[in-house]
CSV table of C-alpha atoms in Angstrom, one decimal:
chain,number,residue,atom,x,y,z
A,199,MET,CA,10.6,13.9,97.0
A,200,ILE,CA,13.8,11.7,97.1
A,201,GLN,CA,14.3,8.7,94.9
A,202,PHE,CA,17.3,6.4,94.4
A,203,GLU,CA,16.8,4.1,91.4
A,204,HIS,CA,19.3,1.2,91.1
A,205,VAL,CA,22.1,3.3,92.4
A,206,THR,CA,25.7,2.0,92.5
A,207,LYS,CA,28.6,3.9,93.8
A,208,HIS,CA,32.1,2.5,93.5
A,209,TYR,CA,35.0,4.6,94.8
A,210,GLU,CA,38.3,4.3,92.9
A,211,GLY,CA,40.7,1.9,94.6
A,212,GLU,CA,37.9,0.0,96.5
A,213,GLU,CA,37.2,-3.6,95.7
A,214,ALA,CA,33.5,-3.5,96.3
A,215,PRO,CA,31.0,-0.8,95.7
A,216,VAL,CA,29.8,1.1,98.8
A,217,LEU,CA,26.3,1.1,97.3
A,218,ASP,CA,25.2,-1.7,95.0
A,219,ASP,CA,22.0,-1.5,93.0
A,220,PHE,CA,20.4,0.5,95.9
A,221,SER,CA,16.9,1.8,95.6
A,222,MET,CA,14.8,3.8,98.0
A,223,VAL,CA,12.0,6.4,98.1
A,224,ILE,CA,11.5,9.1,100.7
A,225,GLU,CA,8.2,10.9,100.4
A,226,ASP,CA,7.6,14.6,101.0
A,227,GLY,CA,7.4,15.4,104.7
A,228,GLU,CA,8.8,12.1,106.0
A,229,PHE,CA,11.3,11.8,108.9
A,230,VAL,CA,13.7,9.0,107.9
A,231,LEU,CA,16.8,7.5,109.6
A,232,LEU,CA,19.3,5.9,107.3
A,233,THR,CA,21.0,3.2,109.5
A,234,GLY,CA,23.7,0.6,109.3
A,235,GLU,CA,27.2,-0.1,110.5
A,236,SER,CA,30.2,2.1,109.7
A,237,GLY,CA,31.2,1.9,106.0
A,238,ILE,CA,27.8,0.7,104.8
A,239,GLY,CA,27.1,3.8,102.7
A,240,LYS,CA,25.1,6.2,104.9
A,241,SER,CA,27.4,9.2,104.4
A,242,THR,CA,27.7,8.3,100.7
A,243,CYS,CA,23.9,8.7,100.4
A,244,ILE,CA,24.2,12.2,101.9
A,245,ARG,CA,27.1,13.1,99.7
A,246,LEU,CA,25.2,11.9,96.6
A,247,LEU,CA,22.2,14.0,97.6
A,248,LEU,CA,24.5,17.1,97.9
A,249,LYS,CA,26.2,16.2,94.6
A,250,GLU,CA,29.5,16.2,96.3
A,251,THR,CA,30.3,13.0,94.5
A,252,GLY,CA,28.9,11.4,91.4
A,253,LEU,CA,27.2,8.1,90.7
A,254,THR,CA,28.7,5.1,89.1
A,255,SER,CA,25.3,4.1,87.7
A,256,GLY,CA,21.6,4.6,88.4
A,257,THR,CA,19.5,7.7,88.9
A,258,ILE,CA,18.8,10.0,91.9
A,259,ARG,CA,15.8,12.4,91.8
A,260,VAL,CA,15.3,15.2,94.4
A,261,LEU,CA,12.5,17.7,94.4
A,262,ASP,CA,11.5,16.5,90.9
A,263,GLN,CA,15.0,17.0,89.5
A,264,ASN,CA,17.3,14.4,88.1
A,265,LEU,CA,20.6,15.2,89.8
A,266,ASP,CA,22.6,14.2,86.7
A,267,GLU,CA,20.9,17.0,84.8
A,268,ILE,CA,21.9,19.8,87.2
A,269,SER,CA,24.7,21.7,85.7
A,270,PRO,CA,27.6,23.1,87.8
A,271,GLY,CA,26.3,26.6,87.4
A,272,ARG,CA,22.9,25.6,88.8
A,273,LEU,CA,24.3,23.6,91.7
A,274,PRO,CA,24.3,26.4,94.3
A,275,LEU,CA,20.6,27.1,93.6
A,276,TYR,CA,19.8,23.4,94.1
A,277,ARG,CA,21.8,23.3,97.3
A,278,ARG,CA,19.9,26.3,98.7
A,279,LYS,CA,16.9,24.0,98.9
A,280,LEU,CA,18.7,21.7,101.3
A,281,GLY,CA,19.7,22.3,104.9
A,282,VAL,CA,22.7,20.2,106.1
A,283,VAL,CA,24.0,19.3,109.5
A,284,PHE,CA,27.3,17.4,109.8
A,285,GLN,CA,29.1,15.6,112.6
A,286,GLU,CA,31.7,18.4,112.8
A,287,PHE,CA,30.3,21.8,113.7
A,288,TYR,CA,32.1,24.1,111.2
A,289,LEU,CA,31.2,27.2,113.2
A,290,ILE,CA,33.2,30.4,112.7
A,291,PRO,CA,35.1,30.7,116.0
A,292,GLU,CA,35.4,34.5,116.0
A,293,GLN,CA,31.7,35.1,115.2
A,294,THR,CA,28.7,35.0,117.7
A,295,VAL,CA,25.9,32.5,117.4
A,296,TYR,CA,23.7,35.1,115.8
A,297,ARG,CA,26.3,36.0,113.2
A,298,ASN,CA,27.1,32.4,112.4
A,299,VAL,CA,23.4,31.9,111.5
A,300,GLU,CA,23.1,35.2,109.8
A,301,LEU,CA,26.0,34.7,107.5
A,302,ALA,CA,24.3,31.6,106.0
A,303,ARG,CA,21.3,33.7,105.2
A,304,LEU,CA,23.2,36.7,103.8
A,305,ILE,CA,25.0,34.3,101.4
A,306,ALA,CA,21.6,33.3,100.1
A,307,GLY,CA,20.5,36.9,99.6
A,308,GLY,CA,18.7,37.8,102.9
A,309,THR,CA,18.6,41.3,104.2
A,310,LYS,CA,19.7,42.4,107.6
A,311,LYS,CA,16.3,43.7,108.5
A,312,GLU,CA,14.4,40.5,107.7
A,313,ASN,CA,17.2,38.4,109.1
A,314,ARG,CA,16.6,39.7,112.7
A,315,THR,CA,13.0,38.4,112.6
A,316,VAL,CA,13.8,35.1,111.0
A,317,ILE,CA,16.7,34.3,113.2
A,318,ALA,CA,15.0,35.3,116.4
A,319,SER,CA,12.1,33.0,115.6
A,320,LEU,CA,14.4,30.1,114.7
A,321,LEU,CA,16.5,30.4,117.9
A,322,ARG,CA,13.3,30.5,119.9
A,323,LEU,CA,12.0,27.3,118.1
A,324,LEU,CA,15.2,25.5,119.0
A,325,GLY,CA,15.4,26.8,122.5
A,326,ILE,CA,18.7,28.6,122.1
A,327,THR,CA,17.6,32.3,122.3
A,328,HIS,CA,19.9,32.7,125.4
A,329,LEU,CA,22.9,31.8,123.3
A,330,TYR,CA,22.4,34.8,120.9
A,331,ASN,CA,25.6,36.7,121.7
A,332,ARG,CA,27.8,33.8,122.7
A,333,TYR,CA,30.8,32.5,120.8
A,334,PRO,CA,31.4,28.8,119.8
A,335,ARG,CA,34.1,28.4,122.4
A,336,GLU,CA,31.5,29.2,125.1
A,337,LEU,CA,29.1,26.4,124.0
A,338,SER,CA,28.8,22.7,124.8
A,339,GLY,CA,28.8,20.2,122.0
A,340,GLY,CA,25.0,20.0,122.1
A,341,GLU,CA,24.6,23.7,122.0
A,342,LYS,CA,27.0,24.0,119.0
A,343,GLN,CA,25.0,21.4,117.1
A,344,LYS,CA,21.7,23.3,117.8
A,345,VAL,CA,23.4,26.4,116.3
A,346,CYS,CA,24.4,24.3,113.3
A,347,LEU,CA,20.7,23.2,113.0
A,348,ALA,CA,19.6,26.8,113.1
A,349,ARG,CA,22.1,27.6,110.4
A,350,ALA,CA,20.8,24.7,108.3
A,351,LEU,CA,17.2,25.9,108.6
A,352,VAL,CA,17.7,29.7,108.2
A,353,ASN,CA,16.9,29.7,104.4
A,354,TYR,CA,13.7,27.6,104.7
A,355,PRO,CA,15.0,24.4,103.1
A,356,SER,CA,12.6,21.8,101.7
A,357,VAL,CA,14.9,19.0,102.9
A,358,LEU,CA,17.1,18.7,106.0
A,359,LEU,CA,20.0,16.3,105.7
A,360,ALA,CA,22.1,15.2,108.7
A,361,ASP,CA,25.2,13.1,108.5
A,362,GLU,CA,26.0,11.4,111.9
A,363,PRO,CA,24.9,14.6,113.8
A,364,THR,CA,25.2,13.0,117.2
A,365,GLY,CA,28.7,11.6,116.7
A,366,ASN,CA,30.4,14.2,118.9
A,367,LEU,CA,27.6,14.5,121.5
A,368,ALA,CA,26.9,13.0,124.9
A,369,PRO,CA,23.9,10.7,125.2
A,370,GLY,CA,21.6,13.3,126.7
A,371,GLU,CA,22.6,15.8,124.1
A,372,SER,CA,22.0,13.2,121.3
A,373,ARG,CA,18.5,12.5,122.4
A,374,GLU,CA,17.7,16.2,122.7
A,375,LEU,CA,19.0,16.8,119.2
A,376,MET,CA,17.0,14.0,117.7
A,377,GLY,CA,13.9,15.4,119.4
A,378,LEU,CA,14.6,18.7,117.6
A,379,PHE,CA,14.8,16.9,114.3
A,380,GLU,CA,11.4,15.5,114.9
A,381,LEU,CA,10.2,19.0,115.8
A,382,VAL,CA,11.6,20.3,112.5
A,383,HIS,CA,9.8,17.5,110.8
A,384,ARG,CA,6.5,18.6,112.3
A,385,GLN,CA,7.1,22.0,110.7
A,386,GLY,CA,6.6,20.3,107.3
A,387,ILE,CA,10.3,19.7,106.4
A,388,THR,CA,11.5,16.4,105.0
A,389,VAL,CA,14.2,15.2,107.4
A,390,VAL,CA,16.8,12.5,106.5
A,391,VAL,CA,19.3,11.5,109.2
A,392,ALA,CA,22.2,9.2,108.5
A,393,THR,CA,23.2,7.6,111.8
A,394,HIS,CA,24.5,4.6,113.6
A,395,ASP,CA,22.9,6.0,116.8
A,396,LYS,CA,19.4,4.8,116.4
A,397,GLY,CA,18.9,4.6,120.2
A,398,SER,CA,18.9,8.4,120.5
A,399,ALA,CA,15.7,8.4,118.4
A,400,GLU,CA,13.9,6.0,120.7
A,401,GLY,CA,10.3,7.0,121.1
A,402,LEU,CA,10.2,9.3,118.1
A,403,ALA,CA,8.0,8.9,115.1
A,404,TYR,CA,10.4,8.1,112.2
A,405,ARG,CA,10.8,5.5,109.4
A,406,GLU,CA,14.0,3.5,109.3
A,407,ILE,CA,15.8,2.5,106.1
A,408,SER,CA,18.5,0.0,106.9
A,409,LEU,CA,21.3,0.0,104.3
A,410,GLU,CA,22.4,-3.4,105.5
A,411,GLU,CA,19.1,-4.8,104.2
A,412,ALA,CA,18.8,-2.5,101.1
A,413,GLY,CA,22.0,-2.7,99.0
A,414,GLY,CA,24.8,-1.2,101.2
A,415,LYS,CA,28.1,-3.1,101.7
A,416,LYS,CA,27.5,-6.5,103.3
A,417,ASN,CA,29.3,-8.2,106.2
A,418,GLY,CA,31.5,-5.2,107.0
A,419,GLN,CA,33.4,-5.3,103.6
A,420,ASN,CA,35.8,-2.4,103.6
A,421,ALA,CA,34.4,-1.0,106.8
A,422,GLY,CA,35.9,2.3,107.7
A,423,SER,CA,35.9,3.8,104.2
A,424,GLU,CA,32.8,5.8,105.0
A,425,ALA,CA,34.3,7.1,108.2
A,426,ALA,CA,37.2,8.4,106.1
A,427,GLY,CA,34.8,10.6,104.1
A,428,GLN,CA,33.2,8.0,101.8
């Protein structure tokens, strides 16, 4: 499903690579937490999977595709197979919850008629049907992130990626969101969460991949680079 083979990523201007000869395999249908301190390379892994940044060396395969072989013209089609949740919400303030989710589906070619059924089912699964007509300004942080999760799932992705999704949430909201990731995993979707907040997943069935033990930056070198978008 997802395979990193001897991946090195060196950002220009940095002394040390953020990932150094890093390898991992995530099987189809797994729920995985990528863990480690700030700057270790967790967000870089997500950016590499989205092809938002390129490799220095090595190979990444996702859904039987070598990412280096995906042309710019085919990149939108590849990304439709991925759902993504970020730390920031990126909701459209002047649109309702329903409309924020629907727009993601319309962009991918969904029709208004089928959208109603799909979105209603998804909001029910995530327990946010009551937020249907509300606006982002009327929501708590946890509610906003649930809407972001609905938006990420609306086009039936094969893989759900999340980059520090609990970073702006209270502890109770964080635990609830992690529980929803496990729920999504039980629907047959591969879930990969990059997080320093492993405690919010306590009691859940996941596999941990620690970048501190598997080729990320060691001993806090250049810590803070990842927080700045690397």
